[in-house]
mmCIF file of C-alpha atoms in Angstrom:
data_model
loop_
_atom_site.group_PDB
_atom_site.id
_atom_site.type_symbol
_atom_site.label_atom_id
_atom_site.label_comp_id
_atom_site.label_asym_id
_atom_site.label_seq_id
_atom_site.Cartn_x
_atom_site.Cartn_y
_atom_site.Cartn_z
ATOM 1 C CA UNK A 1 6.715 26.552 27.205
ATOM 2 C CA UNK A 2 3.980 24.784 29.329
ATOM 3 C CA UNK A 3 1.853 26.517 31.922
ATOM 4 C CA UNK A 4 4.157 24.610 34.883
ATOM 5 C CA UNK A 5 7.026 25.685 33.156
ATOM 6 C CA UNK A 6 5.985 29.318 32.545
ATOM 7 C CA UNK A 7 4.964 29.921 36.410
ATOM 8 C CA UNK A 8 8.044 28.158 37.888
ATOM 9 C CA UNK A 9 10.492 30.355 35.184
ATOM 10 C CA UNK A 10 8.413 32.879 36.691
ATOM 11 C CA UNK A 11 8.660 32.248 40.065
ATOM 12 C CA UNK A 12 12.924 31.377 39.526
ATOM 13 C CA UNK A 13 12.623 34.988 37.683
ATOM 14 C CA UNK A 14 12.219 37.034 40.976
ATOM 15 C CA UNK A 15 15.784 35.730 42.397
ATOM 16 C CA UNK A 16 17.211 37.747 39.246
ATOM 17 C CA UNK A 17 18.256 41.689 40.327
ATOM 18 C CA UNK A 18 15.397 42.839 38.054
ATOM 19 C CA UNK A 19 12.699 40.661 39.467
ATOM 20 C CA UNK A 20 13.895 41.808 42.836
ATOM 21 C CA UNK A 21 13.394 44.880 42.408
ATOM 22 C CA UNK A 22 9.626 44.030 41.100
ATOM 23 C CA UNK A 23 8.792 42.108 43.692
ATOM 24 C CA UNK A 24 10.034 44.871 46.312
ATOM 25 C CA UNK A 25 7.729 47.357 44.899
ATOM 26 C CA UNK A 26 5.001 45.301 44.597
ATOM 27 C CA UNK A 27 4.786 44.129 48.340
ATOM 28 C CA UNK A 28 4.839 47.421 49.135
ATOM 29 C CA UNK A 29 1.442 47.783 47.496
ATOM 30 C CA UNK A 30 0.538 44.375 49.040
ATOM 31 C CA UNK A 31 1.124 45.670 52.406
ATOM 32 C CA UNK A 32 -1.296 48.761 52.233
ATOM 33 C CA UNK A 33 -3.995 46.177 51.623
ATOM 34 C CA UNK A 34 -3.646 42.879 53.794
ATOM 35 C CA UNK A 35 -4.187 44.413 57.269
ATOM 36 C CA UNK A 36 -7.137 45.005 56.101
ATOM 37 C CA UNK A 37 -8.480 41.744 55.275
ATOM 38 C CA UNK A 38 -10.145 39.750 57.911
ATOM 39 C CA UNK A 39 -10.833 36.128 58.293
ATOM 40 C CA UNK A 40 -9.826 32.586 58.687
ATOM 41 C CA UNK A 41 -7.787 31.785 55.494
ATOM 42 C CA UNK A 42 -5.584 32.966 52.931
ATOM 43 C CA UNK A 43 -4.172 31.455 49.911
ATOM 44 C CA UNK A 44 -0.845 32.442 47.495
ATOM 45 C CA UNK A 45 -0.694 31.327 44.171
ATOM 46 C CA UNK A 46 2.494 32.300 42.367
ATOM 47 C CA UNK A 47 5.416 34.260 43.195
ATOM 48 C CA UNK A 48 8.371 33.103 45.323
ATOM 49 C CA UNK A 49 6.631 30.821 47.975
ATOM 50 C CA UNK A 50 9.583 30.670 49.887
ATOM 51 C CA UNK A 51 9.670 34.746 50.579
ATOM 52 C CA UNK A 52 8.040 35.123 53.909
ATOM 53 C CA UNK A 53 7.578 38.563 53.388
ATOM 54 C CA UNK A 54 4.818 38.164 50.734
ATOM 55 C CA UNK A 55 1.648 37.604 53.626
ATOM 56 C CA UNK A 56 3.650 39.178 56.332
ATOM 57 C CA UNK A 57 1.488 41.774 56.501
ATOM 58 C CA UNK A 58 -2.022 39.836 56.618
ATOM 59 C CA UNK A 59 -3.617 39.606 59.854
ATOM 60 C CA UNK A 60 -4.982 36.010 58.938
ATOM 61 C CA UNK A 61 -2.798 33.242 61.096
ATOM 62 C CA UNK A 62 -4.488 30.260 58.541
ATOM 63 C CA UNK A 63 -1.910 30.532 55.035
ATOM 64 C CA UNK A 64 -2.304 28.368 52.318
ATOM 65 C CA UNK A 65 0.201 28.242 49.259
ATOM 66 C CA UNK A 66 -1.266 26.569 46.148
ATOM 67 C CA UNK A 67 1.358 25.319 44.136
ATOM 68 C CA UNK A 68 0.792 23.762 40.387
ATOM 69 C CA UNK A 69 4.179 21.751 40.669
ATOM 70 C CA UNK A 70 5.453 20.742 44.384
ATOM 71 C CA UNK A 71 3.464 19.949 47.584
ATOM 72 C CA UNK A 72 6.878 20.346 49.593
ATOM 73 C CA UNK A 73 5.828 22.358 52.750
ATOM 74 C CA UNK A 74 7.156 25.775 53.016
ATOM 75 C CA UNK A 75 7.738 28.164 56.004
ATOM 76 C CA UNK A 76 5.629 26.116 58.176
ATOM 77 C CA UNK A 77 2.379 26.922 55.793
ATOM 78 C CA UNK A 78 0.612 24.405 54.130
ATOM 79 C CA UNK A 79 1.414 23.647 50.926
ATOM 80 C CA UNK A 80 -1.234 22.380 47.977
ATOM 81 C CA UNK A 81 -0.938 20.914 44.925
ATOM 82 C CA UNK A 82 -3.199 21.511 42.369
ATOM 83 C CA UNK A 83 -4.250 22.325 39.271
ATOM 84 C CA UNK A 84 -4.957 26.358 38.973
ATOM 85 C CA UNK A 85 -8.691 25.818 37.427
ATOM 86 C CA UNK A 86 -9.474 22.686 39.717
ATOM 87 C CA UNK A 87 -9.039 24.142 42.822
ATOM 88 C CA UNK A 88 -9.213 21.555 46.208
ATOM 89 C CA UNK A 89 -11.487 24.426 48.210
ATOM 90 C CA UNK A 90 -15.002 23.721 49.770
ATOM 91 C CA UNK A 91 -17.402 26.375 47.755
ATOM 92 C CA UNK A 92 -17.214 29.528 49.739
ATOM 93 C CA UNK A 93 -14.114 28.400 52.199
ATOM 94 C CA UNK A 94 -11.302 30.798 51.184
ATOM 95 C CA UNK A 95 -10.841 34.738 52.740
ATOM 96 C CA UNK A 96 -8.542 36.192 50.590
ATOM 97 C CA UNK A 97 -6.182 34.693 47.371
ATOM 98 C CA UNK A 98 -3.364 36.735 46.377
ATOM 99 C CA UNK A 99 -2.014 36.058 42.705
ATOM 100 C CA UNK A 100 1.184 36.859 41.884
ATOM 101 C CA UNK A 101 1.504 36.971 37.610
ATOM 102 C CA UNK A 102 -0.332 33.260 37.175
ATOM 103 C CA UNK A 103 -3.025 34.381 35.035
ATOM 104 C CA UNK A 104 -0.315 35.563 32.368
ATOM 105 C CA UNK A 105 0.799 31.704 32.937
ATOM 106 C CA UNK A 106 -2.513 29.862 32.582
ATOM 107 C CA UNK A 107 -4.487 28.329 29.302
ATOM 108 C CA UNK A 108 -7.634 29.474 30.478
ATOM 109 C CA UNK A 109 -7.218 32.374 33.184
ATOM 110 C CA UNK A 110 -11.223 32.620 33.235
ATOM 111 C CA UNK A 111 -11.627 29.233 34.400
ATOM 112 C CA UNK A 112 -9.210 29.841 37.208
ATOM 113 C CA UNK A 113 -10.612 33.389 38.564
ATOM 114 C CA UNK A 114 -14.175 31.321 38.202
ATOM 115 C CA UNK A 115 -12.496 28.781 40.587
ATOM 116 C CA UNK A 116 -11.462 31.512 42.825
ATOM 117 C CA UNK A 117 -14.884 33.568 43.221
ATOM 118 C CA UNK A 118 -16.411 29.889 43.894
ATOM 119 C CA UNK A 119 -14.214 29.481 46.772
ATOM 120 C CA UNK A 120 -14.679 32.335 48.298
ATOM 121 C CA UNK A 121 -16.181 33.303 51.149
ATOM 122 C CA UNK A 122 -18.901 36.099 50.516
ATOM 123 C CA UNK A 123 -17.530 39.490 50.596
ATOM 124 C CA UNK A 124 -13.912 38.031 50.288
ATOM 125 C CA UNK A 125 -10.819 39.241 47.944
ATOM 126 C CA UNK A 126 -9.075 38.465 45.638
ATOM 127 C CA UNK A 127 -5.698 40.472 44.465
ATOM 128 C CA UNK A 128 -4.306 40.220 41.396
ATOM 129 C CA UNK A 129 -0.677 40.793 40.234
ATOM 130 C CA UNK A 130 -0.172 41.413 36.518
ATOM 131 C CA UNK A 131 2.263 42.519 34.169
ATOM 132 C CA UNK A 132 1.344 45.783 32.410
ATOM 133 C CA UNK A 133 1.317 45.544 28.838
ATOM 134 C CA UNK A 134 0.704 49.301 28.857
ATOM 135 C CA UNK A 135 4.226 50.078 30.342
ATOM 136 C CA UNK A 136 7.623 50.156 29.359
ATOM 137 C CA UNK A 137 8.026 46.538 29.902
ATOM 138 C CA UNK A 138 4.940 45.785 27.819
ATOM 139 C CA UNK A 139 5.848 48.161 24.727
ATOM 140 C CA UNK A 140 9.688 46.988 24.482
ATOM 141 C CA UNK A 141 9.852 44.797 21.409
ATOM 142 C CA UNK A 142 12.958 43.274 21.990
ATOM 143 C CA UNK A 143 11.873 41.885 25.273
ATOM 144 C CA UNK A 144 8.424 40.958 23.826
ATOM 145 C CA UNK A 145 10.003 38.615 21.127
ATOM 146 C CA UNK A 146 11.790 36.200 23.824
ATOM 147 C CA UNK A 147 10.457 33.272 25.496
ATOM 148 C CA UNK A 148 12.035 33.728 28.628
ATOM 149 C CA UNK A 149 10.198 34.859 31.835
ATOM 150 C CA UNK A 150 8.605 36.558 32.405
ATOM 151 C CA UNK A 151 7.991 38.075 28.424
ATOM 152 C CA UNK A 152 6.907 34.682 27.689
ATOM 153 C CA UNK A 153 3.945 34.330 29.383
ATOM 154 C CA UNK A 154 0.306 36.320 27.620
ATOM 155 C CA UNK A 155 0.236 39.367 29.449
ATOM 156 C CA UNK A 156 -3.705 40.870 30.332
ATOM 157 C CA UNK A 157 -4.520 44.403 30.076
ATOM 158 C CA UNK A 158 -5.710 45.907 33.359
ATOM 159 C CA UNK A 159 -8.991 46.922 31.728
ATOM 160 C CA UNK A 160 -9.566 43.122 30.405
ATOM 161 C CA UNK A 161 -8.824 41.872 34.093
ATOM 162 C CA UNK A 162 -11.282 44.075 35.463
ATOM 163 C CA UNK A 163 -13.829 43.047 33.036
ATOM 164 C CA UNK A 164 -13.325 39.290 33.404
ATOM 165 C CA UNK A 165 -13.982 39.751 37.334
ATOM 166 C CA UNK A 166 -16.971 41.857 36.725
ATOM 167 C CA UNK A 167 -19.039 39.543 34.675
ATOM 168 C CA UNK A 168 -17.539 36.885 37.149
ATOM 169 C CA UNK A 169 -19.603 38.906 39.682
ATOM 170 C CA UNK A 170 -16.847 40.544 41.702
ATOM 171 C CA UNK A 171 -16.682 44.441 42.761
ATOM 172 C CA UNK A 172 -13.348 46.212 41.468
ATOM 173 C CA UNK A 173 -12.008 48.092 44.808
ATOM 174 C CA UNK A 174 -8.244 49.335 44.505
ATOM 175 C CA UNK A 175 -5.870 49.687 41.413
ATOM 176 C CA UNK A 176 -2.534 50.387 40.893
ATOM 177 C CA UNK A 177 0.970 50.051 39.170
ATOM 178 C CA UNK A 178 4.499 49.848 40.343
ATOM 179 C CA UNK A 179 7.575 49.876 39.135
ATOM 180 C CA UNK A 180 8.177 52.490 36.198
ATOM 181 C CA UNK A 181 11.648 52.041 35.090
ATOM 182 C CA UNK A 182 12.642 50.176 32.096
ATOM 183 C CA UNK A 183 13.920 46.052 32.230
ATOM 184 C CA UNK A 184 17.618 46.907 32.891
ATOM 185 C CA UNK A 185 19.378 44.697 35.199
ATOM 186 C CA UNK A 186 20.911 47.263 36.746
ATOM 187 C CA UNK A 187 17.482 48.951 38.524
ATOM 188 C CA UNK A 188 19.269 51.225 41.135
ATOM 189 C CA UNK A 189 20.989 53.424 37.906
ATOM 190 C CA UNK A 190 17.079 54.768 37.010
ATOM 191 C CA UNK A 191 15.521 54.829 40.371
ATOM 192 C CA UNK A 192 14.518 58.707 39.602
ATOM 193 C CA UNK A 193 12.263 57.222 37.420
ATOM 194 C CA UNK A 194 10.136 55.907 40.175
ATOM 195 C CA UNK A 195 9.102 59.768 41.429
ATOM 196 C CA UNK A 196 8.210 60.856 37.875
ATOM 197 C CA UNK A 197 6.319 57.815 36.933
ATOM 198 C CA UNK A 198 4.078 58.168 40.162
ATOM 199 C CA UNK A 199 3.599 61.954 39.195
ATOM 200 C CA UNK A 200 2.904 61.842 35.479
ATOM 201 C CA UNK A 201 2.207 58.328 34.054
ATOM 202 C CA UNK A 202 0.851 56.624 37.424
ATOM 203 C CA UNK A 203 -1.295 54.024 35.178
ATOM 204 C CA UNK A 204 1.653 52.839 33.216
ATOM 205 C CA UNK A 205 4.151 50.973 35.777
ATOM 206 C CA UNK A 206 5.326 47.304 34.635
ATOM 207 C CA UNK A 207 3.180 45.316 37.283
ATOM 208 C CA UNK A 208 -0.056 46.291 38.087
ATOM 209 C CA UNK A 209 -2.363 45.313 41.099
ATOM 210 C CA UNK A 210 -6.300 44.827 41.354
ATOM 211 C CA UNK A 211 -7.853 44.329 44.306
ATOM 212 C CA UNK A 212 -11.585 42.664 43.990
ATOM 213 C CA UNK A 213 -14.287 41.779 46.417
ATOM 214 C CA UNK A 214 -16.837 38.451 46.058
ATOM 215 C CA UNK A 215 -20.435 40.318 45.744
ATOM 216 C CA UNK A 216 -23.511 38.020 46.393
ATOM 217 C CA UNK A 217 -26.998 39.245 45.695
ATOM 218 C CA UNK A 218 -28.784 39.532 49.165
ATOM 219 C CA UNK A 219 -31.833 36.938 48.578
ATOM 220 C CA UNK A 220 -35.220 38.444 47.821
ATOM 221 C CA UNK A 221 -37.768 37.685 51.107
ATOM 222 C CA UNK A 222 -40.396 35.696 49.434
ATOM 223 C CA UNK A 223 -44.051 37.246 50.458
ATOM 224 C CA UNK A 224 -45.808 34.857 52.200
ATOM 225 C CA UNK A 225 -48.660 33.459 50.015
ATOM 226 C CA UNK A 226 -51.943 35.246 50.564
ATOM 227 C CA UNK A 227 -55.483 33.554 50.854
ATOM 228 C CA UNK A 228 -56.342 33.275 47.058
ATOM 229 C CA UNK A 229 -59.732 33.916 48.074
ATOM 230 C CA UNK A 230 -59.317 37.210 47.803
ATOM 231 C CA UNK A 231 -58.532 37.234 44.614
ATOM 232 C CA UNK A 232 -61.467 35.460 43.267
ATOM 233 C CA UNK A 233 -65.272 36.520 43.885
ATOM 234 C CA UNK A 234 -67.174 34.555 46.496
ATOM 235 C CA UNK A 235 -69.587 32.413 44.402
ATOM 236 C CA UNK A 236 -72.918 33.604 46.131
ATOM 237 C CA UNK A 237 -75.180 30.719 47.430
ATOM 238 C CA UNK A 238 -77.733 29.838 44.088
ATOM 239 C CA UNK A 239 -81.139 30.409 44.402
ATOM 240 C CA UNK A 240 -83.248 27.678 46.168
ATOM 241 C CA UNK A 241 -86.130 27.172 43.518
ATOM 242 C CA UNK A 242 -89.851 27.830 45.081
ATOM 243 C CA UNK A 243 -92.987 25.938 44.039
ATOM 244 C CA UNK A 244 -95.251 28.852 42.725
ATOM 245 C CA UNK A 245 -98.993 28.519 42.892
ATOM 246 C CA UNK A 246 -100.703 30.092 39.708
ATOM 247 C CA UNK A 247 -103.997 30.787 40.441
ATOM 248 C CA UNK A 248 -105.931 31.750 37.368
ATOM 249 C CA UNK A 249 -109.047 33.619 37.607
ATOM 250 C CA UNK A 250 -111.808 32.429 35.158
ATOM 251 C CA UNK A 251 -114.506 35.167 34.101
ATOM 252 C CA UNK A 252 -117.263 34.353 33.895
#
């Protein structure tokens, strides 16, 4: 399955009663975090662009969706299309990205979260949806062995994630995962689950979020340049040389 195909199977995924359910939990994590991100602009890669609810809690008016396969407009926000690791952003241009389970879906994920802390402003975020290999999604064979979404895709480890964005140069802030029953189709039946998962296994839900923040080194002032004189010994005037008369007394 191609990376277009793998993202759009994705995004078709969440209109299924299982990725529903997902995608309920997880805004609920997205909406503790949004309101309080500031700034001009805000991007969405993946997930179900036409769910207004996914930036509905972001106090940032300017929303962009970047989209690998369409550049249909959608819910009045302007739509991109693009290739994930050729991003059309002015260096340092971007707020805040939100990626929902594209990384799972890309060739080279590195090359696209490079793309992503170029485009950022400084200080700016980036959050990341995964799936959890880690969780009961991720250690279920069956569901491993299929090539539908979204067990088709190459799932990260949190603890890979968070070292690809810190030798990218970005500060981890928030983690968490959501979403602790099994894949059944039927989610209400195990919603128990949910309590006990929080409670006892709270790294181990099926989706995970990262939240990361663009870090710049503050410039180093520059000294200004001293005299060098003082650094080297005044070369003292030479000697003027003297005409000496030598008088030499004869005895006699």
């Amino acid at each position: 399955m191609s990376e277009i195909s793998t993202i759009s199977a994705i995004n078709k995924w969440y209109q299924t009663p299982l990725g529903a359910a997902l995608l309920k939990a997880e805004l609920v994590g997205l909406a503790d975090v949004l309101p309080q991100i500031f700034g001009y602009y805000i991007a969405q890669i993946g997930g179900p662009t036409d769910n207004n609810e996914i930036l509905a809690a972001s106090r940032i008016n300017n929303r962009i969706i970047v989209n690998p396969y369409s550049a249909a407009p959608i819910n009045g926000s302007l739509t991109v299309q693009c290739q994930l690791d050729e991003l059309p952003f002015l260096p340092e241009s971007i707020d805040a990205f939100v990626l929902f389970h594209i990384l799972e879906s890309a060739s080279n994920p590195k090359a696209i979260l490079k793309e992503i802390y170029t485009s950022l402003m400084p200080n700016g975020y980036v959050i990341i949806f995964g799936f959890n290999p880690y969780s009961l999604w991720g250690l279920t064979s069956p569901w491993k062995k299929t090539n539908k979404a979204p067990w088709s895709g190459n799932w990260i480890g949190p603890g890979h994630m968070r070292k690809w964005l810190s030798k990218i140069g970005f500060s981890i802030g928030d983690y968490k995962t959501f979403y602790f029953r099994p894949p059944n189709n039927n989610p209400e039946k195990l919603l128990f689950m949910e309590g006990l998962g929080q409670i006892f296994w709270p790294y181990c839900g099926a989706s995970y979020m990262i939240v990361a923040q663009k870090t710049v080194a503050p410039l180093t002032p520059i000294r200004p340049l001293l005299s060098l004189a003082k650094y080297f010994k005044t070369a003292k005037a030479l000697p003027k040389p003297t005409t000496r008369t030598s008088q030499c007394n004869n005895k006699l």
